[in-house]
mmCIF file of C-alpha atoms in Angstrom:
data_model
loop_
_atom_site.group_PDB
_atom_site.id
_atom_site.type_symbol
_atom_site.label_atom_id
_atom_site.label_comp_id
_atom_site.label_asym_id
_atom_site.label_seq_id
_atom_site.Cartn_x
_atom_site.Cartn_y
_atom_site.Cartn_z
ATOM 1 C CA MET A 1 5.959 20.483 -1.850
ATOM 2 C CA ALA A 2 7.146 16.957 -2.585
ATOM 3 C CA VAL A 3 4.706 14.073 -3.058
ATOM 4 C CA ILE A 4 6.316 10.627 -2.827
ATOM 5 C CA GLY A 5 4.339 7.990 -4.681
ATOM 6 C CA ALA A 6 1.823 8.159 -7.536
ATOM 7 C CA GLY A 7 -0.740 5.603 -6.516
ATOM 8 C CA GLN A 8 -4.264 6.503 -5.396
ATOM 9 C CA ALA A 9 -3.150 8.629 -2.444
ATOM 10 C CA GLY A 10 -0.336 10.433 -4.243
ATOM 11 C CA LEU A 11 -2.432 11.347 -7.264
ATOM 12 C CA SER A 12 -5.242 12.536 -5.012
ATOM 13 C CA ALA A 13 -2.817 14.846 -3.199
ATOM 14 C CA ALA A 14 -1.390 16.125 -6.501
ATOM 15 C CA TYR A 15 -4.893 16.798 -7.840
ATOM 16 C CA HIS A 16 -5.826 18.841 -4.773
ATOM 17 C CA LEU A 17 -2.535 20.739 -4.907
ATOM 18 C CA ARG A 18 -3.345 21.639 -8.520
ATOM 19 C CA ARG A 19 -6.844 22.755 -7.576
ATOM 20 C CA SER A 20 -5.434 24.893 -4.778
ATOM 21 C CA GLY A 21 -3.217 26.841 -7.158
ATOM 22 C CA PHE A 22 0.058 24.939 -6.921
ATOM 23 C CA VAL A 23 1.790 23.970 -10.171
ATOM 24 C CA PRO A 24 4.310 21.222 -10.998
ATOM 25 C CA VAL A 25 7.876 22.380 -10.550
ATOM 26 C CA SER A 26 8.494 21.837 -14.265
ATOM 27 C CA GLU A 27 6.151 24.753 -14.962
ATOM 28 C CA ALA A 28 8.161 27.102 -12.783
ATOM 29 C CA ASP A 29 11.794 28.087 -12.613
ATOM 30 C CA ALA A 30 14.003 26.089 -10.271
ATOM 31 C CA SER A 31 17.350 27.210 -8.982
ATOM 32 C CA GLN A 32 20.310 25.469 -7.415
ATOM 33 C CA ALA A 33 20.628 26.037 -3.679
ATOM 34 C CA PRO A 34 24.179 26.782 -2.515
ATOM 35 C CA ASP A 35 25.672 24.557 0.137
ATOM 36 C CA ALA A 36 27.293 25.828 3.328
ATOM 37 C CA SER A 37 30.421 26.892 1.441
ATOM 38 C CA GLY A 38 28.462 28.883 -1.112
ATOM 39 C CA ALA A 39 29.117 26.365 -3.922
ATOM 40 C CA THR A 40 26.376 24.865 -6.060
ATOM 41 C CA PRO A 41 27.435 21.271 -6.854
ATOM 42 C CA ALA A 42 25.271 19.101 -9.083
ATOM 43 C CA ALA A 43 24.074 17.054 -6.102
ATOM 44 C CA SER A 44 22.892 20.067 -4.122
ATOM 45 C CA ALA A 45 19.197 20.517 -3.470
ATOM 46 C CA VAL A 46 16.852 21.703 -6.172
ATOM 47 C CA VAL A 47 14.645 24.338 -4.617
ATOM 48 C CA ALA A 48 11.248 24.779 -6.198
ATOM 49 C CA ALA A 49 9.632 28.186 -6.392
ATOM 50 C CA ALA A 50 6.922 28.911 -3.856
ATOM 51 C CA GLY A 51 3.608 27.384 -4.822
ATOM 52 C CA THR A 52 5.073 24.424 -6.717
ATOM 53 C CA PHE A 53 5.089 20.676 -6.188
ATOM 54 C CA VAL A 54 6.772 17.595 -7.591
ATOM 55 C CA VAL A 55 5.442 14.029 -7.664
ATOM 56 C CA LEU A 56 8.111 11.322 -7.453
ATOM 57 C CA ASP A 57 7.227 7.740 -8.372
ATOM 58 C CA ALA A 58 9.454 4.658 -8.322
ATOM 59 C CA ASN A 59 7.448 2.756 -10.954
ATOM 60 C CA ASP A 60 8.378 2.772 -14.619
ATOM 61 C CA ALA A 61 4.785 3.535 -15.659
ATOM 62 C CA PRO A 62 1.531 4.917 -14.228
ATOM 63 C CA GLY A 63 -0.878 2.707 -12.296
ATOM 64 C CA GLY A 64 0.510 2.381 -8.798
ATOM 65 C CA ALA A 65 0.226 -1.144 -7.401
ATOM 66 C CA TRP A 66 -2.549 -2.020 -9.868
ATOM 67 C CA GLN A 67 -0.016 -2.659 -12.633
ATOM 68 C CA HIS A 68 1.519 -5.423 -10.497
ATOM 69 C CA ARG A 69 -1.677 -7.227 -9.409
ATOM 70 C CA TRP A 70 -2.384 -10.739 -10.577
ATOM 71 C CA GLU A 71 -4.007 -11.205 -13.956
ATOM 72 C CA SER A 72 -7.089 -12.987 -12.608
ATOM 73 C CA LEU A 73 -8.080 -10.053 -10.397
ATOM 74 C CA LYS A 74 -11.083 -8.871 -12.388
ATOM 75 C CA MET A 75 -12.839 -5.520 -12.265
ATOM 76 C CA GLY A 76 -15.907 -7.270 -10.901
ATOM 77 C CA THR A 77 -14.051 -8.722 -7.917
ATOM 78 C CA VAL A 78 -11.502 -6.076 -6.918
ATOM 79 C CA ASN A 79 -11.963 -4.925 -3.360
ATOM 80 C CA ASN A 80 -13.165 -1.365 -2.742
ATOM 81 C CA ILE A 81 -12.219 0.312 -6.027
ATOM 82 C CA HIS A 82 -12.872 4.020 -5.835
ATOM 83 C CA GLU A 83 -12.332 6.564 -8.560
ATOM 84 C CA LEU A 84 -9.720 9.275 -8.334
ATOM 85 C CA PRO A 85 -11.089 12.757 -7.561
ATOM 86 C CA GLY A 86 -12.434 14.719 -10.486
ATOM 87 C CA PHE A 87 -12.435 11.933 -13.077
ATOM 88 C CA PRO A 88 -14.504 8.713 -12.919
ATOM 89 C CA VAL A 89 -13.211 5.270 -13.800
ATOM 90 C CA PRO A 90 -14.349 4.541 -17.372
ATOM 91 C CA PRO A 91 -16.977 1.806 -17.800
ATOM 92 C CA ALA A 92 -15.334 -1.598 -17.960
ATOM 93 C CA ASP A 93 -16.316 -5.218 -18.447
ATOM 94 C CA PRO A 94 -16.553 -6.834 -14.981
ATOM 95 C CA GLN A 95 -14.527 -9.739 -16.398
ATOM 96 C CA ALA A 96 -11.705 -7.473 -17.567
ATOM 97 C CA SER A 97 -8.429 -7.736 -15.646
ATOM 98 C CA SER A 98 -7.942 -4.823 -13.256
ATOM 99 C CA ARG A 99 -4.317 -4.479 -14.312
ATOM 100 C CA ASP A 100 -5.462 -3.915 -17.897
ATOM 101 C CA ILE A 101 -8.050 -1.248 -16.991
ATOM 102 C CA LEU A 102 -6.715 0.748 -14.049
ATOM 103 C CA PRO A 103 -3.137 1.633 -15.108
ATOM 104 C CA PRO A 104 -4.381 3.300 -18.340
ATOM 105 C CA TYR A 105 -6.954 5.138 -16.221
ATOM 106 C CA PHE A 106 -4.185 6.411 -13.943
ATOM 107 C CA ALA A 107 -2.112 7.427 -16.966
ATOM 108 C CA GLU A 108 -5.002 9.384 -18.482
ATOM 109 C CA TYR A 109 -5.621 11.006 -15.092
ATOM 110 C CA GLU A 110 -2.027 12.232 -14.840
ATOM 111 C CA GLU A 111 -2.216 13.685 -18.346
ATOM 112 C CA ARG A 112 -5.674 15.214 -17.936
ATOM 113 C CA PHE A 113 -4.638 17.213 -14.863
ATOM 114 C CA ALA A 114 -1.025 17.803 -16.018
ATOM 115 C CA LEU A 115 0.504 16.369 -12.837
ATOM 116 C CA ASP A 116 3.915 15.790 -14.475
ATOM 117 C CA VAL A 117 4.872 12.746 -12.403
ATOM 118 C CA GLN A 118 8.639 12.170 -12.362
ATOM 119 C CA ARG A 119 9.494 8.478 -12.924
ATOM 120 C CA PRO A 120 11.225 6.204 -12.426
ATOM 121 C CA VAL A 121 12.537 8.046 -9.375
ATOM 122 C CA ARG A 122 13.360 6.118 -6.218
ATOM 123 C CA VAL A 123 13.431 8.075 -2.961
ATOM 124 C CA ARG A 124 16.356 6.861 -0.908
ATOM 125 C CA ALA A 125 16.011 9.124 2.124
ATOM 126 C CA VAL A 126 14.146 12.061 3.607
ATOM 127 C CA ARG A 127 16.116 14.083 6.135
ATOM 128 C CA ARG A 128 16.071 17.506 7.780
ATOM 129 C CA GLU A 129 18.144 20.214 6.176
ATOM 130 C CA ASP A 130 19.083 21.626 9.588
ATOM 131 C CA ASP A 131 17.843 21.892 13.166
ATOM 132 C CA ASP A 132 15.207 24.500 12.366
ATOM 133 C CA PRO A 133 11.808 22.839 13.034
ATOM 134 C CA ASN A 134 10.309 25.176 10.440
ATOM 135 C CA GLY A 135 13.057 24.557 7.916
ATOM 136 C CA ARG A 136 13.031 22.381 4.844
ATOM 137 C CA LEU A 137 13.101 18.633 4.354
ATOM 138 C CA LEU A 138 15.547 17.162 1.853
ATOM 139 C CA VAL A 139 14.289 14.359 -0.389
ATOM 140 C CA GLU A 140 17.216 12.372 -1.780
ATOM 141 C CA THR A 141 16.471 10.431 -4.958
ATOM 142 C CA GLU A 142 18.003 8.142 -7.537
ATOM 143 C CA ALA A 143 16.926 8.002 -11.181
ATOM 144 C CA PRO A 144 18.416 6.862 -14.497
ATOM 145 C CA SER A 145 19.623 10.433 -14.980
ATOM 146 C CA GLY A 146 21.500 10.293 -11.681
ATOM 147 C CA PRO A 147 21.009 11.324 -8.024
ATOM 148 C CA ARG A 148 19.085 14.446 -7.112
ATOM 149 C CA THR A 149 17.987 16.107 -3.907
ATOM 150 C CA TRP A 150 14.798 18.125 -3.602
ATOM 151 C CA ALA A 151 14.213 20.680 -0.831
ATOM 152 C CA ALA A 152 10.599 20.945 0.300
ATOM 153 C CA ARG A 153 8.657 22.799 2.976
ATOM 154 C CA TYR A 154 6.301 19.828 3.233
ATOM 155 C CA VAL A 155 6.546 16.196 2.202
ATOM 156 C CA ILE A 156 3.411 14.178 1.479
ATOM 157 C CA ASN A 157 4.382 10.524 1.710
ATOM 158 C CA ALA A 158 2.125 8.185 -0.277
ATOM 159 C CA THR A 159 4.287 5.106 -0.782
ATOM 160 C CA GLY A 160 1.682 2.532 0.233
ATOM 161 C CA THR A 161 2.584 -1.064 1.091
ATOM 162 C CA TRP A 162 2.915 -3.071 -2.127
ATOM 163 C CA THR A 163 6.727 -3.050 -2.147
ATOM 164 C CA ARG A 164 6.898 -4.525 1.364
ATOM 165 C CA PRO A 165 5.180 -7.927 1.358
ATOM 166 C CA PHE A 166 5.280 -9.558 4.778
ATOM 167 C CA ARG A 167 6.311 -13.192 5.272
ATOM 168 C CA PRO A 168 6.357 -14.482 8.839
ATOM 169 C CA TYR A 169 9.103 -16.819 9.982
ATOM 170 C CA TYR A 170 8.399 -20.419 10.942
ATOM 171 C CA PRO A 171 10.969 -23.110 11.757
ATOM 172 C CA GLY A 172 12.121 -25.238 8.863
ATOM 173 C CA LEU A 173 11.150 -22.915 5.998
ATOM 174 C CA ASP A 174 14.707 -23.083 4.693
ATOM 175 C CA ARG A 175 14.341 -26.865 4.402
ATOM 176 C CA PHE A 176 11.074 -26.777 2.448
ATOM 177 C CA ALA A 177 11.816 -28.072 -1.061
ATOM 178 C CA GLY A 178 8.630 -26.777 -2.658
ATOM 179 C CA ARG A 179 7.826 -23.312 -3.886
ATOM 180 C CA GLN A 180 7.106 -20.352 -1.606
ATOM 181 C CA LEU A 181 5.574 -17.111 -2.841
ATOM 182 C CA HIS A 182 3.663 -14.115 -1.561
ATOM 183 C CA THR A 183 0.436 -12.797 -3.071
ATOM 184 C CA ALA A 184 2.552 -9.953 -4.502
ATOM 185 C CA GLU A 185 4.163 -12.594 -6.779
ATOM 186 C CA TYR A 186 0.976 -14.467 -7.658
ATOM 187 C CA VAL A 187 0.047 -14.656 -11.360
ATOM 188 C CA SER A 188 -2.747 -17.204 -11.798
ATOM 189 C CA ALA A 189 -4.107 -20.462 -10.407
ATOM 190 C CA GLU A 190 -3.068 -22.373 -13.519
ATOM 191 C CA GLU A 191 0.571 -22.520 -12.413
ATOM 192 C CA PHE A 192 -0.546 -24.694 -9.469
ATOM 193 C CA ARG A 193 -2.691 -27.147 -11.365
ATOM 194 C CA GLY A 194 -2.522 -30.623 -9.836
ATOM 195 C CA LYS A 195 -0.412 -29.488 -6.871
ATOM 196 C CA ARG A 196 -1.135 -29.238 -3.156
ATOM 197 C CA VAL A 197 -1.127 -25.608 -2.100
ATOM 198 C CA ALA A 198 -1.027 -24.373 1.509
ATOM 199 C CA ILE A 199 -2.577 -20.890 1.638
ATOM 200 C CA VAL A 200 -1.619 -18.932 4.744
ATOM 201 C CA GLY A 201 -3.576 -15.868 5.860
ATOM 202 C CA ALA A 202 -6.969 -14.645 7.050
ATOM 203 C CA GLY A 203 -7.583 -11.606 4.877
ATOM 204 C CA VAL A 204 -9.656 -10.944 1.791
ATOM 205 C CA SER A 205 -6.880 -11.978 -0.612
ATOM 206 C CA ALA A 206 -6.328 -15.294 1.170
ATOM 207 C CA VAL A 207 -9.963 -16.316 0.811
ATOM 208 C CA GLN A 208 -10.225 -15.012 -2.742
ATOM 209 C CA LEU A 209 -7.167 -16.990 -3.860
ATOM 210 C CA LEU A 210 -8.330 -20.042 -1.921
ATOM 211 C CA ASP A 211 -11.533 -20.008 -3.940
ATOM 212 C CA GLU A 212 -9.640 -19.499 -7.199
ATOM 213 C CA ILE A 213 -6.845 -22.016 -6.713
ATOM 214 C CA SER A 214 -9.108 -24.728 -5.300
ATOM 215 C CA HIS A 215 -10.652 -25.169 -8.750
ATOM 216 C CA VAL A 216 -7.381 -26.604 -10.103
ATOM 217 C CA ALA A 217 -5.443 -27.765 -7.046
ATOM 218 C CA ASP A 218 -5.824 -29.389 -3.647
ATOM 219 C CA THR A 219 -5.770 -26.593 -1.064
ATOM 220 C CA LEU A 220 -5.033 -26.325 2.630
ATOM 221 C CA TRP A 221 -6.075 -23.048 4.278
ATOM 222 C CA MET A 222 -4.210 -22.028 7.444
ATOM 223 C CA THR A 223 -4.578 -19.102 9.844
ATOM 224 C CA ARG A 224 -2.995 -18.271 13.198
ATOM 225 C CA SER A 225 -6.371 -17.973 14.901
ATOM 226 C CA GLU A 226 -9.900 -19.091 14.153
ATOM 227 C CA PRO A 227 -11.563 -16.505 11.870
ATOM 228 C CA VAL A 228 -14.514 -14.667 13.375
ATOM 229 C CA TRP A 229 -17.113 -14.595 10.619
ATOM 230 C CA VAL A 230 -19.470 -11.642 10.644
ATOM 231 C CA GLU A 231 -22.842 -12.171 9.004
ATOM 232 C CA GLU A 232 -23.618 -8.488 8.536
ATOM 233 C CA ASP A 233 -22.469 -6.691 5.400
ATOM 234 C CA PHE A 234 -19.341 -4.591 5.599
ATOM 235 C CA ASP A 235 -21.509 -1.479 5.488
ATOM 236 C CA ILE A 236 -20.805 2.142 6.382
ATOM 237 C CA PRO A 237 -21.069 1.666 10.190
ATOM 238 C CA ALA A 238 -18.719 -1.320 10.000
ATOM 239 C CA ARG A 239 -16.225 0.612 7.889
ATOM 240 C CA THR A 240 -16.442 3.588 10.238
ATOM 241 C CA ALA A 241 -15.702 1.349 13.219
ATOM 242 C CA ALA A 242 -12.733 -0.215 11.419
ATOM 243 C CA ILE A 243 -11.272 3.155 10.486
ATOM 244 C CA ALA A 244 -11.738 4.501 14.027
ATOM 245 C CA GLY A 245 -9.906 1.506 15.464
ATOM 246 C CA VAL A 246 -6.916 1.885 13.153
ATOM 247 C CA GLU A 247 -6.912 5.669 13.590
ATOM 248 C CA ALA A 248 -6.617 5.279 17.353
ATOM 249 C CA ARG A 249 -3.630 2.977 16.922
ATOM 250 C CA VAL A 250 -1.642 5.298 14.655
ATOM 251 C CA ARG A 251 -2.384 8.289 16.875
ATOM 252 C CA GLU A 252 -0.586 6.409 19.654
ATOM 253 C CA GLY A 253 2.301 5.433 17.392
ATOM 254 C CA LEU A 254 1.334 1.771 17.179
ATOM 255 C CA PRO A 255 1.622 -0.139 13.888
ATOM 256 C CA PRO A 256 -1.688 0.223 12.010
ATOM 257 C CA GLY A 257 -2.641 -3.456 12.212
ATOM 258 C CA SER A 258 -5.195 -5.093 9.952
ATOM 259 C CA VAL A 259 -8.830 -4.185 9.439
ATOM 260 C CA ILE A 260 -9.698 -7.882 9.902
ATOM 261 C CA ARG A 261 -8.450 -7.681 13.476
ATOM 262 C CA VAL A 262 -10.935 -4.886 14.152
ATOM 263 C CA THR A 263 -13.965 -6.033 12.197
ATOM 264 C CA GLY A 264 -13.725 -9.794 11.840
ATOM 265 C CA MET A 265 -14.138 -11.634 8.534
ATOM 266 C CA HIS A 266 -17.061 -10.434 6.440
ATOM 267 C CA TRP A 267 -18.654 -12.805 3.966
ATOM 268 C CA THR A 268 -17.768 -12.093 0.347
ATOM 269 C CA PRO A 269 -18.964 -13.777 -2.855
ATOM 270 C CA TRP A 270 -15.738 -15.795 -3.100
ATOM 271 C CA ALA A 271 -15.998 -16.845 0.564
ATOM 272 C CA ARG A 272 -19.538 -18.083 -0.068
ATOM 273 C CA ALA A 273 -18.402 -19.866 -3.233
ATOM 274 C CA ALA A 274 -15.533 -21.588 -1.420
ATOM 275 C CA GLU A 275 -17.858 -22.600 1.400
ATOM 276 C CA ALA A 276 -20.392 -24.034 -1.059
ATOM 277 C CA ARG A 277 -17.712 -26.227 -2.622
ATOM 278 C CA GLY A 278 -16.444 -27.405 0.764
ATOM 279 C CA VAL A 279 -12.980 -25.833 0.540
ATOM 280 C CA LEU A 280 -13.442 -23.070 3.118
ATOM 281 C CA VAL A 281 -11.979 -25.236 5.868
ATOM 282 C CA ARG A 282 -9.634 -23.497 8.245
ATOM 283 C CA HIS A 283 -6.637 -25.337 9.739
ATOM 284 C CA PRO A 284 -4.280 -24.078 12.464
ATOM 285 C CA MET A 285 -0.822 -22.841 11.484
ATOM 286 C CA PHE A 286 1.814 -25.483 11.038
ATOM 287 C CA ALA A 287 4.453 -25.861 13.753
ATOM 288 C CA ARG A 288 7.343 -26.235 11.327
ATOM 289 C CA ALA A 289 8.076 -26.869 7.691
ATOM 290 C CA GLU A 290 9.814 -29.992 6.445
ATOM 291 C CA GLU A 291 11.227 -30.887 3.057
ATOM 292 C CA THR A 292 8.006 -32.202 1.534
ATOM 293 C CA GLY A 293 5.351 -30.581 3.659
ATOM 294 C CA LEU A 294 4.223 -29.160 6.969
ATOM 295 C CA ARG A 295 4.253 -30.604 10.478
ATOM 296 C CA MET A 296 1.086 -29.644 12.321
ATOM 297 C CA PRO A 297 0.801 -28.736 16.029
ATOM 298 C CA ASP A 298 -0.729 -32.135 16.844
ATOM 299 C CA GLY A 299 2.205 -33.944 15.227
ATOM 300 C CA SER A 300 0.383 -34.920 12.037
ATOM 301 C CA PHE A 301 1.965 -34.254 8.643
ATOM 302 C CA GLU A 302 0.430 -32.402 5.692
ATOM 303 C CA PRO A 303 2.202 -32.807 2.337
ATOM 304 C CA ALA A 304 2.544 -29.576 0.341
ATOM 305 C CA ASP A 305 4.090 -28.547 -2.958
ATOM 306 C CA VAL A 306 3.535 -24.807 -2.494
ATOM 307 C CA ILE A 307 3.188 -22.328 0.373
ATOM 308 C CA LEU A 308 1.323 -19.190 -0.674
ATOM 309 C CA TRP A 309 1.780 -16.431 1.891
ATOM 310 C CA ALA A 310 -1.346 -14.239 1.874
ATOM 311 C CA THR A 311 -0.027 -12.492 4.959
ATOM 312 C CA GLY A 312 -0.374 -8.878 3.953
ATOM 313 C CA PHE A 313 2.038 -6.010 3.614
ATOM 314 C CA ARG A 314 3.838 -3.485 5.773
ATOM 315 C CA PRO A 315 4.058 0.273 5.099
ATOM 316 C CA ALA A 316 6.974 1.158 2.813
ATOM 317 C CA LEU A 317 8.558 3.823 5.002
ATOM 318 C CA ASP A 318 12.247 2.893 5.286
ATOM 319 C CA HIS A 319 13.253 6.070 3.425
ATOM 320 C CA LEU A 320 11.922 8.087 6.371
ATOM 321 C CA ALA A 321 14.423 6.510 8.787
ATOM 322 C CA PRO A 322 16.746 9.597 8.919
ATOM 323 C CA LEU A 323 13.879 11.562 10.502
ATOM 324 C CA LYS A 324 13.896 9.168 13.476
ATOM 325 C CA LEU A 325 10.118 9.278 13.867
ATOM 326 C CA ARG A 326 9.416 5.584 14.376
ATOM 327 C CA THR A 327 8.212 4.888 17.903
ATOM 328 C CA PRO A 328 9.500 2.066 20.136
ATOM 329 C CA ALA A 329 6.239 0.266 19.302
ATOM 330 C CA GLY A 330 7.194 0.287 15.618
ATOM 331 C CA GLY A 331 4.739 2.830 14.187
ATOM 332 C CA PHE A 332 4.530 6.538 13.423
ATOM 333 C CA ARG A 333 2.423 8.949 15.460
ATOM 334 C CA VAL A 334 -0.108 10.354 12.999
ATOM 335 C CA ALA A 335 -3.218 12.460 13.521
ATOM 336 C CA ASP A 336 -5.382 13.740 10.652
ATOM 337 C CA THR A 337 -2.821 12.370 8.148
ATOM 338 C CA ARG A 338 -0.003 14.410 9.737
ATOM 339 C CA SER A 339 3.031 13.334 11.727
ATOM 340 C CA THR A 340 2.641 14.706 15.230
ATOM 341 C CA ASP A 341 6.410 14.496 15.747
ATOM 342 C CA ASP A 342 7.333 16.432 12.575
ATOM 343 C CA PRO A 343 4.383 18.410 11.169
ATOM 344 C CA ARG A 344 6.208 18.952 7.868
ATOM 345 C CA LEU A 345 5.498 15.317 7.028
ATOM 346 C CA PHE A 346 2.126 13.906 5.986
ATOM 347 C CA LEU A 347 1.498 10.163 5.795
ATOM 348 C CA ILE A 348 -1.389 9.331 3.470
ATOM 349 C CA GLY A 349 -2.389 5.848 2.459
ATOM 350 C CA TYR A 350 -1.129 4.886 5.933
ATOM 351 C CA GLY A 351 -3.249 3.445 8.710
ATOM 352 C CA PRO A 352 -6.885 4.573 8.441
ATOM 353 C CA SER A 353 -6.386 5.893 4.887
ATOM 354 C CA GLN A 354 -5.140 2.637 3.341
ATOM 355 C CA SER A 355 -8.358 2.055 1.385
ATOM 356 C CA THR A 356 -8.848 3.762 -1.968
ATOM 357 C CA VAL A 357 -11.632 6.012 -0.696
ATOM 358 C CA GLY A 358 -9.576 6.733 2.434
ATOM 359 C CA ALA A 359 -6.565 7.626 0.299
ATOM 360 C CA ASN A 360 -8.639 10.127 -1.673
ATOM 361 C CA ARG A 361 -9.844 11.831 1.494
ATOM 362 C CA ALA A 362 -6.378 11.833 3.023
ATOM 363 C CA GLY A 363 -4.916 13.570 -0.022
ATOM 364 C CA ARG A 364 -7.542 16.295 0.223
ATOM 365 C CA GLN A 365 -7.115 16.606 3.980
ATOM 366 C CA ALA A 366 -3.330 16.974 3.784
ATOM 367 C CA VAL A 367 -3.527 19.672 1.127
ATOM 368 C CA ARG A 368 -6.164 21.606 3.069
ATOM 369 C CA GLN A 369 -3.851 21.789 6.071
ATOM 370 C CA ILE A 370 -0.932 22.928 3.920
ATOM 371 C CA VAL A 371 -3.014 25.585 2.171
ATOM 372 C CA ALA A 372 -4.386 26.909 5.467
ATOM 373 C CA GLU A 373 -0.919 27.160 7.015
ATOM 374 C CA ARG A 374 0.536 28.831 3.951
ATOM 375 C CA ALA A 375 -2.287 31.368 3.888
ATOM 376 C CA ALA A 376 -1.778 32.115 7.588
ATOM 377 C CA ALA A 377 1.955 32.592 7.071
ATOM 378 C CA LEU A 378 1.426 34.976 4.149
ATOM 379 C CA ALA A 379 -1.098 36.969 6.163
ATOM 380 C CA ALA A 380 1.189 37.281 9.175
#
């Protein structure tokens, strides 16, 4: 078993593999698999003993995407934090930075359950070993120690979205003389003090950063369409509806889309705070960028020093390209966390399991299917 990624979803899967009797490959003997000629070159696949797994993570340290979040994202304002299975998040000051609290928690989790995460290991490609639909998948990696290929009966992909920030194209962006950055590059509001900042996006992060930056800078909030504000809390029925909508999309092979598209914009403390200060004012998207600002659809001009793209992320799945599973619509067909076009592949933290609680459940669900199939095969 190979688990790609050691964020919330990947660690959840590794935990459930451990609980189901699997052990990290480092605890078992591994042997070199001969190639077609019978040779065993250094780059040939490492074949783990039955009942083993390996977790491969591209980061230098534990913590998943949390280690890269902006400093001002406090424990009291992070969106939908959920503990990893079997070990609660330690008590923390609500004003503490999430990137100071959560990466050490992840590190302690890995050590507590002896998950032996291999890092930094970048997965370059996942491909089929041969034409046998029940054969192995080859996971090709690069690491400081050199390239390596792992052979696995199943691959649990948990690479998330953080490494693929999305920036839409608009005419004139190459002429804009100010600064452009994505939320993935954001550090703190202080770097924008006294500037005019155009914040683009309709999600939670856009509104949260609008509230934060507007304390020190003049802000201009832009979205493609008028936000639909929902007065009701984002409660369990609302979450269930959102998940069902995204789940239906990925089952058909459509890109997951955003939860906002399904549920509308729910009021949050930072949205209320921005509204109270008169900065929660939505403007339409600019028609084109110019050297010193943005030309609006009605022909008016809005000066800007900075464009902050709070436009979300896309799933980091380019390494799966050799499997040729992407549909013409641009997504992957997934049902119950599993690829319907290659059942050896599980996609967790994708589509309906993008939330932290969803990632936990997806890790458990994927392992349950693997365990059940393995038991059936051994009994046959």
